[in-house]
Each structure stands twice: as C-alpha cells, then as structure tokens.
Amino acid sequence: RVLSLELNKDRDVERIHGSGVNTLDIEPVEGRYMLSGGSDGVIVLYDLENLSRKPSYTCKALFSVGRSHPDVHKFSVETVQWYPHDTGMFTSSSFDKTLKIWDTNTLQPADIFHFEGTVYSHHMSPVATKHCLIAVGTKSPKVQLCDLKSGSSSHILQGHRQEVLAVSWSPRHEYILATGSADGRVKLWDVRRASGCLSTLDQHNGEKSKASSEAANTAHNGRVNGLCYTNDGLHLLTIGTDDRMRLWNSSTGENTLVNYGKVCNESRKGLKFAISCGCNPEFAFVPYGSTIAVYTVFTGELITMLRGHYSTVNCCVFQPHFQELYSGSKDCNILAWIPAPREAVPDDISEKSLPQQHLNPAYEDAWSSSDDEG
C-alpha cells in the first residue's frame, strides 16, 4: 500500500492556514484527529474520518486557535503533539519562546512554560508510564525537561555546544531521549542519570584515523535538524544539513552505514520527517524541497518522490491504521497521500497472462517453484 501512495483526488484537507504549515501530528489512540501548526502561530484540529461516507470528501477542521484567540502563539508554531494517552490534551511550542499545554475541550492553555530562547522542538514519550516529562530543544545548548505533573522546568541536560534543533524519546525505553544539535552531534541520554549523556553518536564508529580528533563524535558534518526512531525503537534515523541521512543502532550507537545518497536539506530549523509503521520493509518519508522522498529505511533505496506541493515541504506524518501520509508545506496546504486502489483482476483472465512490467519489484514474489526449473 505504501508503494502505491499517491495524491488523493477524492480527499481534501480543508484549507485554514493562511501561512506555511510547519508541523502535523495524528493522535495515536484512534488515528482520527490531526493537529497542524502554522508559521503565523495558528493551530488547527482536523477530523480525518469520512463522516459523509461519500467517496469524495474533505477532512473538516473542527476548530482552530486562530489569530484572534487570546492565547494564540505570537510567532511560528514549530511543533504540535497530542498527549499520547488520550485526546483531551495537546501541546504546542513556538518561536515565541513558549510551550503550551492545551485542554482540547475548552481550547484554553492548562499550563504555559517560558524559555529564554526560541523553541525548535518538543516531544512527549509515547510509552512513558512512570514520568510526564516533555523534552524541549531551544536556542540554548541545554536540553530542557518540563514536568507536566509538577509544572516545573528545572531539569536540564548539559552537553551540547549549540542550539538543540530536534528531540525524540525512544518508543522502547521510557527514560531514553535522543537529541540533535546545530553542533553536528546526536546525544542519547538516560534522563534518570545526573551524570548526563549515555553516548554521543559517531559517524566514523570510532575509527579515529578517518577523522581528526577535532571532528570526533559528530553524527553529521552540519547541523542535525531531524531525528526519528523506528517504531520498535531499535534504530534511530537522523538527518543533517550535510545533505546526509544516517541510520544508527540505538542500543550500540553504531552507524549502520546505510547509504541514502544525497538528501537535500536546506532547512534552517527542525525538519519533521516520518517512518512508516507496520510495513515490511519500513519506509522513511522525508521532505525534499517541494517533494517528499520515500526511502526504504534499511537499504537506503529511494523508492519514489511524491509531487504535489507548490513550495517547500516542512513536515509529514504517517497514519498507520490505513497506511496514509499527510504533509504540510510552506504553500499553506496539507495534502493527503492515500494508497491507490489496486485494479481487480477479472476472473476469466489468469494473472500469468497479464503484463508484468507494471508490478513494483517490492510486490513481486521471490519464490521459485521447482516446476519452472525442472
């Protein structure tokens, strides 16, 4: 299904944003409600379900925190995220130096955290049961941890040298956090340990001869502005402004050396990309100029480019229940990419007589039957 993703002619997402769309999130409980955040500070909540039951429909905006809302973010919203356990709460962070915790029903902030600098990224653990920490990456090299229970943001992780552009909790271990910085480094932390960082990922896997000691332990030769764990938490995919994407073994910290080729990345801030869930193989959906590049995660193969936006794509989010993809762009649009229905084969035609060349190689079956060989 993922290999046949295409811009869906029958599904529109209501256009509410008057400026670029920076961030999208679909709630993990039902996979039905989607949040979007825009460059003008506006947040919109969409219902993705087709209530009309007609083949063509528009995903309606249920409500928005618009420019006239008293608590609207003053500047660009960079990250939105649903509370992982229910839809009664969501979070947003912005270049206005705040992280807001919203009550979905009243659309009022239940709490607001203030920071000294621009907020690039925040993330709540999808699996945590013993803590309610939100990791926040800001203009400061210190990673901030905000505690939803106590309302304090006193906990910090020190080790980066420049601003923190991307943060992501492991979906496997609730205390493990990955952070990416403009210093070219990706660090893994166990937030229970006061001593700080567990490891700093090294693109050369410790072979010092290849790199001078100065460049040791960098994940990228540029700013690291995107991080995404695979769904099982065993691997971490990172992207940097060196136009490279790297896949790391998250338990050993080893660079797996998968080659994705040149991945154009001119973003000056965080880049929100997505990894599929429940597919075999798994795919990465990466904003690439005005297109979305689809790679196989473990072989690095570029499968296709999804074209449809008129301007830079800022974010994409995967809907695992139906294997759908949604993307947001500077062109103010949110597009829905839905698997094309495969044509039914009439009963009287055997599959053998059909032309085979249109079949994507990933669909072909690799078994050999002994009849053919004998």
Coordinates of C-alpha atoms in Angstrom, one line a residue, residues 76-202:
S76 CA 5.6 30.5 14.3
V77 CA 4.4 27.2 15.8
E78 CA 7.2 24.7 15.3
T79 CA 5.8 21.5 16.9
V80 CA 2.4 20.2 17.9
Q81 CA 1.9 16.9 19.7
W82 CA -1.1 15.1 21.1
Y83 CA -0.9 13.8 24.7
P84 CA 0.0 10.2 23.9
H85 CA -2.7 8.6 26.1
D86 CA -5.9 10.5 25.2
T87 CA -7.2 13.3 23.1
G88 CA -8.2 15.5 26.0
M89 CA -4.9 17.4 25.8
F90 CA -2.3 18.5 23.3
T91 CA 0.9 20.5 23.3
S92 CA 2.4 23.2 21.1
S93 CA 5.7 25.1 21.1
S94 CA 6.8 28.2 19.2
F95 CA 9.4 30.7 18.2
D96 CA 7.6 32.9 20.8
K97 CA 9.7 31.0 23.4
T98 CA 6.8 29.1 25.0
L99 CA 5.5 25.6 25.3
K100 CA 1.7 25.5 25.9
I101 CA -0.3 22.6 27.3
W102 CA -3.9 22.8 25.9
D103 CA -7.1 21.4 27.2
T104 CA -8.7 20.1 23.9
N105 CA -12.3 20.6 25.1
T106 CA -12.0 24.3 26.2
L107 CA -9.1 25.3 23.9
Q108 CA -7.6 27.0 26.9
P109 CA -3.9 26.5 28.0
A110 CA -3.8 24.4 31.1
D111 CA -0.1 25.4 31.6
I112 CA 2.5 27.5 29.8
F113 CA 6.3 27.0 30.1
H114 CA 8.5 30.0 29.2
F115 CA 12.1 29.7 27.9
E116 CA 14.9 32.2 27.3
G117 CA 15.2 31.4 23.6
T118 CA 13.3 30.2 20.5
V119 CA 11.8 26.7 20.9
Y120 CA 12.6 24.5 18.0
S121 CA 11.2 21.2 19.0
H122 CA 9.5 19.3 21.9
H123 CA 8.4 15.7 22.5
M124 CA 6.5 13.6 25.0
S125 CA 7.3 10.0 25.3
P126 CA 4.8 7.7 23.5
V127 CA 5.4 4.9 26.1
A128 CA 6.2 6.6 29.5
T129 CA 4.1 5.4 32.4
K130 CA 6.4 6.5 35.3
H131 CA 7.1 10.1 34.2
C132 CA 5.4 13.0 32.5
L133 CA 8.5 14.8 31.1
I134 CA 8.4 16.9 27.9
A135 CA 11.8 17.2 26.3
V136 CA 12.3 20.7 24.8
G137 CA 15.0 21.8 22.3
T138 CA 15.7 25.6 22.3
K139 CA 18.3 28.1 21.2
S140 CA 20.2 27.2 24.3
P141 CA 22.5 24.2 24.2
K142 CA 20.9 22.9 27.3
V143 CA 18.1 20.4 26.8
Q144 CA 15.1 21.3 29.0
L145 CA 12.8 18.8 30.6
C146 CA 9.4 20.1 31.7
D147 CA 7.4 18.0 34.2
L148 CA 3.7 18.0 33.5
K149 CA 2.9 16.8 37.0
S150 CA 4.7 19.5 38.9
G151 CA 4.7 22.2 36.3
S152 CA 8.4 22.8 36.8
S153 CA 11.0 23.0 34.1
S154 CA 14.0 22.9 36.3
H155 CA 15.6 19.7 34.9
I156 CA 18.2 20.3 32.3
L157 CA 20.7 18.0 30.3
Q158 CA 24.0 19.6 29.5
G159 CA 26.5 18.5 26.9
H160 CA 25.6 20.1 23.5
R161 CA 27.5 23.2 22.4
Q162 CA 24.9 24.8 20.2
E163 CA 21.2 25.1 19.9
V164 CA 19.1 21.9 20.1
L165 CA 17.0 21.5 16.9
A166 CA 15.4 18.1 17.4
V167 CA 14.4 15.9 20.4
S168 CA 12.8 12.4 20.4
W169 CA 12.1 9.9 23.1
S170 CA 12.7 6.3 22.5
P171 CA 9.5 4.3 21.8
R172 CA 11.1 1.3 23.5
H173 CA 12.6 2.7 26.8
E174 CA 10.7 5.4 28.6
Y175 CA 13.8 7.2 30.1
I176 CA 15.9 7.2 26.9
L177 CA 16.0 10.5 24.9
A178 CA 17.8 11.4 21.7
T179 CA 18.7 15.0 20.9
G180 CA 20.2 16.6 17.7
S181 CA 22.0 19.9 17.7
A182 CA 23.5 22.5 15.4
D183 CA 26.9 21.3 16.8
G184 CA 26.6 18.3 14.5
R185 CA 26.1 15.9 17.4
V186 CA 23.4 13.5 18.3
K187 CA 23.3 12.5 22.0
L188 CA 21.5 9.7 23.8
W189 CA 20.5 10.4 27.4
D190 CA 19.1 8.4 30.2
V191 CA 17.2 11.1 32.0
R192 CA 17.5 9.4 35.4
R193 CA 21.2 9.8 35.3
A194 CA 22.5 13.0 36.7
S195 CA 25.9 12.5 35.0
G196 CA 24.2 13.2 31.7
C197 CA 24.8 11.7 28.4
L198 CA 24.9 7.9 27.7
S199 CA 26.6 8.3 24.4
T200 CA 27.4 10.7 21.5
L201 CA 26.9 9.1 18.2
D202 CA 30.0 9.0 16.0

